[in-house]
PDB file of C-alpha atoms and ligand atoms in Angstrom:
ATOM      1  CA  MET A   1      27.586   1.967  -4.673  1.00 79.00           C
ATOM      2  CA  LEU A   2      24.021   1.739  -6.482  1.00 95.00           C
ATOM      3  CA  VAL A   3      23.615  -1.754  -8.407  1.00 98.00           C
ATOM      4  CA  ASN A   4      20.526  -3.054 -10.512  1.00 98.00           C
ATOM      5  CA  ALA A   5      18.192  -5.267  -9.282  1.00 98.00           C
ATOM      6  CA  LYS A   6      19.251  -8.449 -11.627  1.00 98.00           C
ATOM      7  CA  GLU A   7      21.759 -10.330  -8.731  1.00 97.00           C
ATOM      8  CA  ALA A   8      19.602  -9.624  -5.593  1.00 98.00           C
ATOM      9  CA  LEU A   9      16.199 -10.488  -7.392  1.00 98.00           C
ATOM     10  CA  LYS A  10      17.612 -13.688  -8.254  1.00 98.00           C
ATOM     11  CA  LYS A  11      18.880 -14.779  -5.021  1.00 98.00           C
ATOM     12  CA  ALA A  12      15.562 -13.288  -3.514  1.00 98.00           C
ATOM     13  CA  LYS A  13      13.808 -16.148  -5.678  1.00 98.00           C
ATOM     14  CA  GLU A  14      15.561 -18.707  -4.878  1.00 98.00           C
ATOM     15  CA  GLY A  15      16.149 -18.111  -1.417  1.00 98.00           C
ATOM     16  CA  LYS A  16      11.982 -17.487  -1.037  1.00 98.00           C
ATOM     17  CA  TYR A  17      12.231 -13.895   0.411  1.00 98.00           C
ATOM     18  CA  ALA A  18      11.287 -10.783  -0.919  1.00 98.00           C
ATOM     19  CA  ILE A  19      12.961  -7.285  -1.174  1.00 98.00           C
ATOM     20  CA  GLY A  20      11.395  -4.280  -0.284  1.00 98.00           C
ATOM     21  CA  GLN A  21      10.570  -1.366  -2.641  1.00 98.00           C
ATOM     22  CA  PHE A  22      10.442   1.577  -0.320  1.00 98.00           C
ATOM     23  CA  ASN A  23       9.314   5.161  -2.075  1.00 98.00           C
ATOM     24  CA  ILE A  24      11.071   8.277  -1.317  1.00 98.00           C
ATOM     25  CA  ASN A  25      10.290  11.836  -1.262  1.00 97.00           C
ATOM     26  CA  ASN A  26      13.208  13.675   0.227  1.00 97.00           C
ATOM     27  CA  LEU A  27      16.688  13.724   2.335  1.00 98.00           C
ATOM     28  CA  GLU A  28      14.773  12.258   5.595  1.00 97.00           C
ATOM     29  CA  TRP A  29      12.889   9.580   3.982  1.00 98.00           C
ATOM     30  CA  THR A  30      15.878   8.363   1.917  1.00 98.00           C
ATOM     31  CA  LYS A  31      18.189   8.370   5.091  1.00 98.00           C
ATOM     32  CA  SER A  32      15.978   6.513   7.216  1.00 98.00           C
ATOM     33  CA  ILE A  33      15.252   3.511   4.377  1.00 98.00           C
ATOM     34  CA  LEU A  34      19.221   3.295   4.144  1.00 98.00           C
ATOM     35  CA  LEU A  35      19.736   3.147   7.769  1.00 98.00           C
ATOM     36  CA  ALA A  36      16.932   0.621   8.210  1.00 98.00           C
ATOM     37  CA  ALA A  37      18.524  -1.632   5.463  1.00 98.00           C
ATOM     38  CA  GLU A  38      22.125  -1.232   6.801  1.00 98.00           C
ATOM     39  CA  GLU A  39      20.860  -2.297  10.405  1.00 98.00           C
ATOM     40  CA  CYS A  40      19.051  -5.123   8.909  1.00 98.00           C
ATOM     41  CA  LYS A  41      21.797  -6.006   6.495  1.00 98.00           C
ATOM     42  CA  SER A  42      19.202  -6.511   4.099  1.00 98.00           C
ATOM     43  CA  PRO A  43      19.083  -5.713   0.429  1.00 98.00           C
ATOM     44  CA  VAL A  44      16.808  -2.644  -0.273  1.00 98.00           C
ATOM     45  CA  ILE A  45      15.186  -0.978  -3.404  1.00 99.00           C
ATOM     46  CA  LEU A  46      14.502   2.666  -3.176  1.00 99.00           C
ATOM     47  CA  GLY A  47      11.343   3.691  -5.101  1.00 98.00           C
ATOM     48  CA  VAL A  48      10.858   6.966  -7.196  1.00 98.00           C
ATOM     49  CA  SER A  49       7.460   7.665  -9.062  1.00 98.00           C
ATOM     50  CA  GLU A  50       7.569  10.236 -11.413  1.00 98.00           C
ATOM     51  CA  GLY A  51       5.857  12.766  -9.364  1.00 98.00           C
ATOM     52  CA  ALA A  52       8.181  12.415  -6.516  1.00 98.00           C
ATOM     53  CA  GLY A  53      11.336  12.909  -9.108  1.00 98.00           C
ATOM     54  CA  LYS A  54      10.007  16.179  -9.920  1.00 98.00           C
ATOM     55  CA  TYR A  55       9.252  17.003  -6.721  1.00 98.00           C
ATOM     56  CA  MET A  56      13.137  16.693  -5.565  1.00 98.00           C
ATOM     57  CA  THR A  57      13.686  18.708  -8.652  1.00 98.00           C
ATOM     58  CA  GLY A  58      14.316  16.003 -11.000  1.00 98.00           C
ATOM     59  CA  PHE A  59      16.099  12.376 -11.446  1.00 98.00           C
ATOM     60  CA  LYS A  60      19.544  14.170 -11.670  1.00 98.00           C
ATOM     61  CA  THR A  61      19.217  15.383  -8.554  1.00 98.00           C
ATOM     62  CA  VAL A  62      17.899  11.939  -6.849  1.00 98.00           C
ATOM     63  CA  ALA A  63      20.615   9.838  -8.510  1.00 98.00           C
ATOM     64  CA  SER A  64      23.292  12.323  -7.101  1.00 98.00           C
ATOM     65  CA  MET A  65      21.794  12.606  -3.538  1.00 98.00           C
ATOM     66  CA  VAL A  66      21.317   8.872  -3.312  1.00 98.00           C
ATOM     67  CA  SER A  67      24.493   7.840  -4.263  1.00 98.00           C
ATOM     68  CA  ALA A  68      26.214  10.235  -2.218  1.00 98.00           C
ATOM     69  CA  MET A  69      24.053   9.292   0.405  1.00 98.00           C
ATOM     70  CA  VAL A  70      25.025   5.713   0.169  1.00 98.00           C
ATOM     71  CA  GLU A  71      28.882   6.762   0.081  1.00 98.00           C
ATOM     72  CA  ASP A  72      28.546   9.372   2.937  1.00 98.00           C
ATOM     73  CA  LEU A  73      26.574   6.801   5.237  1.00 98.00           C
ATOM     74  CA  LYS A  74      29.155   4.077   4.681  1.00 98.00           C
ATOM     75  CA  ILE A  75      26.129   1.854   3.048  1.00 98.00           C
ATOM     76  CA  THR A  76      27.330  -1.601   2.546  1.00 98.00           C
ATOM     77  CA  VAL A  77      23.937  -3.649   1.394  1.00 98.00           C
ATOM     78  CA  PRO A  78      22.943  -3.692  -2.259  1.00 98.00           C
ATOM     79  CA  VAL A  79      20.997  -0.459  -2.554  1.00 98.00           C
ATOM     80  CA  ILE A  80      18.611  -0.305  -5.940  1.00 98.00           C
ATOM     81  CA  LEU A  81      17.294   3.252  -7.041  1.00 98.00           C
ATOM     82  CA  HIS A  82      14.353   2.422  -9.034  1.00 98.00           C
ATOM     83  CA  LEU A  83      11.956   4.295 -11.003  1.00 98.00           C
ATOM     84  CA  ASP A  84       8.434   3.394 -10.301  1.00 97.00           C
ATOM     85  CA  HIS A  85       5.516   3.277 -12.496  1.00 94.00           C
ATOM     86  CA  GLY A  86       7.441   5.038 -15.302  1.00 96.00           C
ATOM     87  CA  SER A  87       6.162   6.427 -18.759  1.00 96.00           C
ATOM     88  CA  TYR A  88       8.272   5.496 -21.618  1.00 95.00           C
ATOM     89  CA  GLU A  89       9.881   8.794 -21.873  1.00 96.00           C
ATOM     90  CA  GLY A  90      10.170   8.911 -17.948  1.00 97.00           C
ATOM     91  CA  ALA A  91      12.247   5.533 -17.671  1.00 98.00           C
ATOM     92  CA  LYS A  92      14.244   6.523 -20.419  1.00 97.00           C
ATOM     93  CA  ALA A  93      15.426  10.104 -18.547  1.00 98.00           C
ATOM     94  CA  ALA A  94      15.843   7.921 -15.423  1.00 98.00           C
ATOM     95  CA  ILE A  95      18.376   5.689 -17.086  1.00 98.00           C
ATOM     96  CA  GLU A  96      20.082   8.477 -18.323  1.00 98.00           C
ATOM     97  CA  ALA A  97      20.085  10.335 -15.199  1.00 98.00           C
ATOM     98  CA  GLY A  98      21.881   7.158 -13.357  1.00 98.00           C
ATOM     99  CA  PHE A  99      19.077   5.309 -11.726  1.00 98.00           C
ATOM    100  CA  SER A 100      20.283   1.421 -11.912  1.00 98.00           C
ATOM    101  CA  SER A 101      16.678   0.193 -12.502  1.00 98.00           C
ATOM    102  CA  VAL A 102      13.441   1.235 -13.841  1.00 98.00           C
ATOM    103  CA  MET A 103       9.826   0.069 -14.129  1.00 97.00           C
ATOM    104  CA  PHE A 104       8.077   0.513 -17.437  1.00 95.00           C
ATOM    105  CA  ASP A 105       4.491   0.593 -17.047  1.00 89.00           C
ATOM    106  CA  GLY A 106       3.131   0.026 -20.229  1.00 86.00           C
ATOM    107  CA  SER A 107      -0.042  -1.994 -18.594  1.00 80.00           C
ATOM    108  CA  HIS A 108      -2.165   0.848 -19.996  1.00 83.00           C
ATOM    109  CA  TYR A 109      -1.380  -0.047 -23.766  1.00 87.00           C
ATOM    110  CA  GLY A 110      -2.461  -2.919 -25.341  1.00 85.00           C
ATOM    111  CA  ILE A 111      -0.418  -6.122 -24.931  1.00 84.00           C
ATOM    112  CA  GLU A 112       1.056  -5.983 -28.286  1.00 89.00           C
ATOM    113  CA  GLU A 113       1.981  -2.004 -27.899  1.00 91.00           C
ATOM    114  CA  ASN A 114       3.278  -3.081 -24.299  1.00 88.00           C
ATOM    115  CA  ILE A 115       5.187  -5.534 -25.800  1.00 91.00           C
ATOM    116  CA  GLU A 116       6.992  -3.548 -28.702  1.00 93.00           C
ATOM    117  CA  LYS A 117       7.839  -0.547 -26.054  1.00 94.00           C
ATOM    118  CA  THR A 118       9.119  -2.975 -23.336  1.00 93.00           C
ATOM    119  CA  LYS A 119      11.264  -4.710 -25.965  1.00 95.00           C
ATOM    120  CA  GLU A 120      12.599  -1.042 -26.405  1.00 96.00           C
ATOM    121  CA  MET A 121      13.093  -0.409 -22.938  1.00 96.00           C
ATOM    122  CA  ILE A 122      15.122  -3.741 -22.392  1.00 97.00           C
ATOM    123  CA  ALA A 123      17.220  -2.993 -25.132  1.00 97.00           C
ATOM    124  CA  LEU A 124      18.296   0.306 -23.768  1.00 97.00           C
ATOM    125  CA  ALA A 125      18.091  -0.479 -19.970  1.00 97.00           C
ATOM    126  CA  ASN A 126      20.695  -3.712 -20.800  1.00 96.00           C
ATOM    127  CA  SER A 127      23.046  -1.552 -23.066  1.00 97.00           C
ATOM    128  CA  LYS A 128      23.493   0.368 -19.748  1.00 97.00           C
ATOM    129  CA  GLY A 129      23.677  -2.109 -16.932  1.00 98.00           C
ATOM    130  CA  VAL A 130      20.155  -1.017 -15.943  1.00 98.00           C
ATOM    131  CA  SER A 131      17.292  -3.973 -14.782  1.00 98.00           C
ATOM    132  CA  VAL A 132      13.731  -3.442 -15.882  1.00 98.00           C
ATOM    133  CA  GLU A 133      10.256  -3.836 -14.235  1.00 97.00           C
ATOM    134  CA  ALA A 134       7.292  -4.445 -16.533  1.00 94.00           C
ATOM    135  CA  GLU A 135       3.553  -4.619 -15.466  1.00 90.00           C
ATOM    136  CA  VAL A 136       0.888  -6.630 -16.562  1.00 87.00           C
ATOM    137  CA  GLY A 137      -2.893  -6.108 -15.666  1.00 76.00           C
ATOM    138  CA  ALA A 138      -3.112  -2.384 -14.049  1.00 64.00           C
ATOM    139  CA  ILE A 139      -2.948  -2.518 -10.049  1.00 64.00           C
ATOM    140  CA  GLY A 140      -5.823  -0.960  -8.784  1.00 61.00           C
ATOM    141  CA  GLY A 141      -6.327   2.390  -6.883  1.00 60.00           C
ATOM    142  CA  GLU A 142      -4.642   5.390  -7.704  1.00 58.00           C
ATOM    143  CA  GLU A 143      -0.366   5.937  -7.600  1.00 57.00           C
ATOM    144  CA  ASP A 144       0.691   9.091  -7.712  1.00 61.00           C
ATOM    145  CA  GLY A 145      -2.149  10.440 -10.299  1.00 58.00           C
ATOM    146  CA  VAL A 146      -1.919   6.868 -12.382  1.00 54.00           C
ATOM    147  CA  VAL A 147      -4.991   5.364 -11.881  1.00 51.00           C
ATOM    148  CA  GLY A 148      -5.596   1.417 -12.404  1.00 47.00           C
ATOM    149  CA  ASN A 149      -8.452  -0.768 -12.644  1.00 48.00           C
ATOM    150  CA  GLY A 150      -7.247  -3.617 -10.352  1.00 58.00           C
ATOM    151  CA  GLU A 151      -7.279  -5.957 -13.159  1.00 67.00           C
ATOM    152  CA  VAL A 152      -6.493  -9.533 -12.653  1.00 84.00           C
ATOM    153  CA  ALA A 153      -3.077 -10.469 -15.081  1.00 90.00           C
ATOM    154  CA  ASP A 154      -3.640 -12.917 -17.878  1.00 91.00           C
ATOM    155  CA  PRO A 155      -0.987 -15.656 -17.007  1.00 94.00           C
ATOM    156  CA  ASN A 156      -0.595 -15.936 -20.723  1.00 93.00           C
ATOM    157  CA  GLU A 157       0.463 -12.090 -21.106  1.00 92.00           C
ATOM    158  CA  CYS A 158       2.317 -12.508 -18.537  1.00 94.00           C
ATOM    159  CA  LYS A 159       4.323 -15.094 -20.203  1.00 95.00           C
ATOM    160  CA  MET A 160       4.834 -12.915 -23.387  1.00 93.00           C
ATOM    161  CA  ILE A 161       6.027  -9.959 -21.202  1.00 93.00           C
ATOM    162  CA  ALA A 162       8.621 -12.480 -19.221  1.00 95.00           C
ATOM    163  CA  ASP A 163       9.777 -13.717 -22.327  1.00 96.00           C
ATOM    164  CA  LEU A 164      11.126 -10.572 -23.617  1.00 96.00           C
ATOM    165  CA  GLY A 165      13.575 -10.535 -21.102  1.00 95.00           C
ATOM    166  CA  VAL A 166      12.599  -8.251 -18.217  1.00 97.00           C
ATOM    167  CA  ASP A 167      14.004  -8.551 -14.884  1.00 98.00           C
ATOM    168  CA  MET A 168      11.040  -8.987 -12.658  1.00 98.00           C
ATOM    169  CA  LEU A 169       7.123  -8.727 -13.559  1.00 97.00           C
ATOM    170  CA  ALA A 170       4.558  -7.009 -11.663  1.00 95.00           C
ATOM    171  CA  ALA A 171       1.399  -8.621 -12.483  1.00 92.00           C
ATOM    172  CA  GLY A 172      -2.229  -7.753 -10.882  1.00 91.00           C
ATOM    173  CA  ILE A 173      -3.631 -10.124  -8.614  1.00 93.00           C
ATOM    174  CA  GLY A 174      -6.418  -8.230  -7.026  1.00 90.00           C
ATOM    175  CA  ASN A 175      -4.131  -5.996  -5.283  1.00 91.00           C
ATOM    176  CA  ILE A 176      -4.601  -2.009  -4.876  1.00 88.00           C
ATOM    177  CA  HIS A 177      -2.323   0.729  -4.283  1.00 87.00           C
ATOM    178  CA  GLY A 178      -3.321   2.545  -0.915  1.00 88.00           C
ATOM    179  CA  LYS A 179      -5.692   1.365   1.837  1.00 85.00           C
ATOM    180  CA  TYR A 180      -7.900  -1.614   0.869  1.00 85.00           C
ATOM    181  CA  PRO A 181     -11.459  -1.296   1.315  1.00 83.00           C
ATOM    182  CA  GLU A 182     -13.423  -2.889   3.786  1.00 83.00           C
ATOM    183  CA  ASN A 183     -15.075  -5.440   1.067  1.00 83.00           C
ATOM    184  CA  TRP A 184     -11.518  -6.090  -0.540  1.00 84.00           C
ATOM    185  CA  THR A 185     -11.674 -10.029  -1.560  1.00 84.00           C
ATOM    186  CA  GLY A 186      -7.923 -10.373  -0.865  1.00 89.00           C
ATOM    187  CA  LEU A 187      -4.993 -11.650  -3.473  1.00 92.00           C
ATOM    188  CA  ASN A 188      -5.802 -14.075  -6.211  1.00 92.00           C
ATOM    189  CA  PHE A 189      -3.918 -16.834  -5.338  1.00 96.00           C
ATOM    190  CA  ASP A 190      -5.033 -18.685  -8.001  1.00 95.00           C
ATOM    191  CA  VAL A 191      -4.214 -16.442 -10.485  1.00 94.00           C
ATOM    192  CA  LEU A 192      -0.591 -16.268  -8.724  1.00 96.00           C
ATOM    193  CA  ALA A 193       0.136 -19.718  -9.002  1.00 98.00           C
ATOM    194  CA  ASP A 194      -0.897 -19.785 -12.767  1.00 97.00           C
ATOM    195  CA  ILE A 195       1.481 -16.571 -13.395  1.00 97.00           C
ATOM    196  CA  GLU A 196       4.320 -18.361 -11.560  1.00 98.00           C
ATOM    197  CA  LYS A 197       3.740 -21.700 -13.528  1.00 98.00           C
ATOM    198  CA  ALA A 198       3.894 -19.724 -16.489  1.00 97.00           C
ATOM    199  CA  THR A 199       6.924 -17.530 -15.779  1.00 98.00           C
ATOM    200  CA  SER A 200       9.194 -19.214 -13.631  1.00 97.00           C
ATOM    201  CA  PRO A 201      12.092 -18.157 -12.657  1.00 96.00           C
ATOM    202  CA  MET A 202      11.330 -14.805 -13.060  1.00 97.00           C
ATOM    203  CA  PRO A 203      10.995 -12.742  -9.833  1.00 98.00           C
ATOM    204  CA  LEU A 204       7.323 -11.510  -9.672  1.00 98.00           C
ATOM    205  CA  VAL A 205       6.553  -8.183  -7.927  1.00 98.00           C
ATOM    206  CA  LEU A 206       3.515  -7.334  -5.596  1.00 97.00           C
ATOM    207  CA  HIS A 207       2.432  -3.442  -5.987  1.00 95.00           C
ATOM    208  CA  GLY A 208       0.160  -2.002  -3.125  1.00 94.00           C
ATOM    209  CA  GLY A 209       2.204  -3.818  -0.098  1.00 96.00           C
ATOM    210  CA  THR A 210       0.321  -1.563   2.113  1.00 96.00           C
ATOM    211  CA  GLY A 211      -2.507  -3.353   4.374  1.00 92.00           C
ATOM    212  CA  ILE A 212      -1.918  -6.746   2.793  1.00 95.00           C
ATOM    213  CA  PRO A 213      -2.559  -8.992   5.848  1.00 95.00           C
ATOM    214  CA  SER A 214       0.969 -10.903   6.910  1.00 97.00           C
ATOM    215  CA  ASP A 215      -0.210 -14.272   6.007  1.00 97.00           C
ATOM    216  CA  MET A 216      -1.161 -13.277   2.557  1.00 97.00           C
ATOM    217  CA  ILE A 217       2.415 -11.370   2.391  1.00 98.00           C
ATOM    218  CA  LYS A 218       3.833 -14.854   3.212  1.00 98.00           C
ATOM    219  CA  LYS A 219       1.857 -16.767   0.935  1.00 98.00           C
ATOM    220  CA  ALA A 220       2.734 -14.576  -1.554  1.00 98.00           C
ATOM    221  CA  ILE A 221       6.489 -15.035  -1.267  1.00 98.00           C
ATOM    222  CA  SER A 222       6.352 -18.911  -1.019  1.00 98.00           C
ATOM    223  CA  LEU A 223       4.258 -18.431  -4.469  1.00 98.00           C
ATOM    224  CA  GLY A 224       7.072 -16.690  -6.078  1.00 97.00           C
ATOM    225  CA  VAL A 225       6.698 -12.962  -5.133  1.00 98.00           C
ATOM    226  CA  SER A 226      10.518 -11.753  -4.863  1.00 98.00           C
ATOM    227  CA  LYS A 227       9.287  -7.794  -4.444  1.00 98.00           C
ATOM    228  CA  ILE A 228       7.084  -5.958  -2.631  1.00 98.00           C
ATOM    229  CA  ASN A 229       6.356  -2.183  -2.622  1.00 98.00           C
ATOM    230  CA  VAL A 230       5.328   0.124   0.132  1.00 98.00           C
ATOM    231  CA  ASN A 231       5.014   3.453   0.183  1.00 97.00           C
ATOM    232  CA  THR A 232       1.296   4.347   1.801  1.00 97.00           C
ATOM    233  CA  GLU A 233       2.537   2.985   5.053  1.00 97.00           C
ATOM    234  CA  CYS A 234       5.593   4.815   5.199  1.00 98.00           C
ATOM    235  CA  GLN A 235       3.564   7.837   4.557  1.00 97.00           C
ATOM    236  CA  ILE A 236       1.149   7.327   7.183  1.00 97.00           C
ATOM    237  CA  ALA A 237       3.671   6.356   9.684  1.00 98.00           C
ATOM    238  CA  PHE A 238       5.651   9.719   8.811  1.00 98.00           C
ATOM    239  CA  ALA A 239       2.314  11.907   9.173  1.00 98.00           C
ATOM    240  CA  GLU A 240       1.130  10.246  12.213  1.00 98.00           C
ATOM    241  CA  ALA A 241       4.655  10.659  14.316  1.00 97.00           C
ATOM    242  CA  THR A 242       4.641  14.150  12.753  1.00 94.00           C
ATOM    243  CA  ARG A 243       1.183  15.303  14.101  1.00 93.00           C
ATOM    244  CA  LYS A 244       1.862  13.665  17.310  1.00 93.00           C
ATOM    245  CA  TYR A 245       5.170  15.745  17.551  1.00 90.00           C
ATOM    246  CA  ILE A 246       3.106  18.996  16.679  1.00 88.00           C
ATOM    247  CA  GLU A 247      -0.012  18.045  18.950  1.00 87.00           C
ATOM    248  CA  ASP A 248       2.127  17.455  22.009  1.00 87.00           C
ATOM    249  CA  GLY A 249       3.497  21.166  21.437  1.00 82.00           C
ATOM    250  CA  LYS A 250       7.198  20.247  21.113  1.00 72.00           C
ATOM    251  CA  ASP A 251       7.590  21.954  18.236  1.00 69.00           C
ATOM    252  CA  LEU A 252       6.496  25.522  19.649  1.00 70.00           C
ATOM    253  CA  GLU A 253       9.040  25.092  22.619  1.00 68.00           C
ATOM    254  CA  GLY A 254      12.759  26.274  22.079  1.00 66.00           C
ATOM    255  CA  LYS A 255      14.705  24.510  19.553  1.00 62.00           C
ATOM    256  CA  GLY A 256      11.668  22.534  18.717  1.00 61.00           C
ATOM    257  CA  PHE A 257      11.177  25.108  15.561  1.00 76.00           C
ATOM    258  CA  ASP A 258      14.392  23.209  13.923  1.00 84.00           C
ATOM    259  CA  PRO A 259      13.176  21.559  11.155  1.00 88.00           C
ATOM    260  CA  ARG A 260      15.495  18.735  12.003  1.00 90.00           C
ATOM    261  CA  LYS A 261      13.876  17.987  15.167  1.00 88.00           C
ATOM    262  CA  LEU A 262      10.179  18.288  13.697  1.00 89.00           C
ATOM    263  CA  LEU A 263      11.096  16.155  11.106  1.00 94.00           C
ATOM    264  CA  ALA A 264      12.797  13.519  13.407  1.00 95.00           C
ATOM    265  CA  PRO A 265      10.070  11.650  14.702  1.00 96.00           C
ATOM    266  CA  GLY A 266       8.502  11.209  11.060  1.00 97.00           C
ATOM    267  CA  ALA A 267      12.050   9.657  10.102  1.00 98.00           C
ATOM    268  CA  ALA A 268      12.296   7.186  13.127  1.00 98.00           C
ATOM    269  CA  ALA A 269       8.841   5.956  12.412  1.00 98.00           C
ATOM    270  CA  ILE A 270       9.669   5.388   8.572  1.00 98.00           C
ATOM    271  CA  LYS A 271      12.813   3.600   9.879  1.00 98.00           C
ATOM    272  CA  ALA A 272      10.836   1.684  12.265  1.00 98.00           C
ATOM    273  CA  THR A 273       8.135   0.748   9.580  1.00 98.00           C
ATOM    274  CA  VAL A 274      10.840  -0.512   6.649  1.00 98.00           C
ATOM    275  CA  ILE A 275      12.432  -2.703   9.804  1.00 98.00           C
ATOM    276  CA  GLU A 276       9.092  -4.286  10.549  1.00 98.00           C
ATOM    277  CA  LYS A 277       8.652  -4.786   6.780  1.00 98.00           C
ATOM    278  CA  MET A 278      12.082  -6.378   6.309  1.00 98.00           C
ATOM    279  CA  GLU A 279      11.425  -8.996   9.004  1.00 98.00           C
ATOM    280  CA  LEU A 280       8.311  -9.836   7.490  1.00 98.00           C
ATOM    281  CA  PHE A 281       9.615 -10.001   3.967  1.00 98.00           C
ATOM    282  CA  GLY A 282      12.424 -12.187   5.429  1.00 98.00           C
ATOM    283  CA  SER A 283      15.279 -10.158   3.518  1.00 98.00           C
ATOM    284  CA  VAL A 284      16.984  -9.645   6.841  1.00 98.00           C
ATOM    285  CA  ASN A 285      21.116 -10.891   7.012  1.00 98.00           C
ATOM    286  CA  LYS A 286      20.405 -11.692   3.517  1.00 98.00           C
ATOM    287  CA  ALA A 287      22.671  -8.738   1.873  1.00 97.00           C
TER     288      ALA A 287
HETATM  289  P1  13P B 301       1.205   1.214  -1.414  1.00 88.43           P
HETATM  290  O1  13P B 301       1.146   2.833  -1.431  1.00 88.43           O
HETATM  291  O2  13P B 301      -0.154   0.330  -1.202  1.00 88.43           O
HETATM  292  O3  13P B 301       2.102   0.668  -0.472  1.00 88.43           O
HETATM  293  O4  13P B 301       1.844   0.489  -2.817  1.00 88.43           O
HETATM  294  C1  13P B 301       2.968   1.014  -3.238  1.00 88.43           C
HETATM  295  C2  13P B 301       3.335   0.666  -4.851  1.00 88.43           C
HETATM  296  O5  13P B 301       3.240  -0.443  -5.068  1.00 88.43           O
HETATM  297  C3  13P B 301       4.207   1.592  -5.365  1.00 88.43           C
HETATM  298  O6  13P B 301       4.328   1.203  -6.524  1.00 88.43           O
END
């Protein structure tokens, strides 16, 4: 059964661990992530960008597939189906389609408009038992066509949005979607500590989980981060495993043409990546 993120994130914040959000693109990714979560006895958040939702033909297809897969695979851990970087219209559509959680990314609006729209979204989501993530201070890099400037969030603005009653808050602290550049200066822990002080006990979200060194991840969790998003790392693992399979010539031999065989190494690589992250985030055996 799908659940919203409220209870799982509250427990994560209290227990000083983080729940991973792993983005899905198709059936294989979804299956790999669910199996990893079940094996780890860890709660899990399946992230769906608006682009990935369209690719999978629409939010309804995604919600139906995920719900059915949770049942067919006999998944017992909490599974949260979450819209990643939702627009105002997109978040409404995801709630309508049966997502259990949405991110409304109003970070590109001015703070007043972000507050107004976030308020409306909270009222709508709460009436349907859906949790809401808001964002303050854009995350750097590009996420599915959405470009952020890598701002560092203002703790006062974070408090304003947190006080509206969102369930989790993403705040820019120098994090970037995709790979980090050579000259990246790292996460801004002073700002994170100020945001935590201003918004506690609000669960904080760290986007751009790919490529952040383990010690920084652990420090971020110790400072109040309870949800960490990972996407690019799964994409790289999938692509590398698939390329190796093709380069080894296995797809050209006999049944190698079978798409189930061709996609199997990539799916296994995603599962291994997710397990590694769950161990790092401390969410193993927390379901
Ligand atoms: P990465 O692609 O950098 O892992 O970031 C994922 C993310 O933050 C999704 O919102």
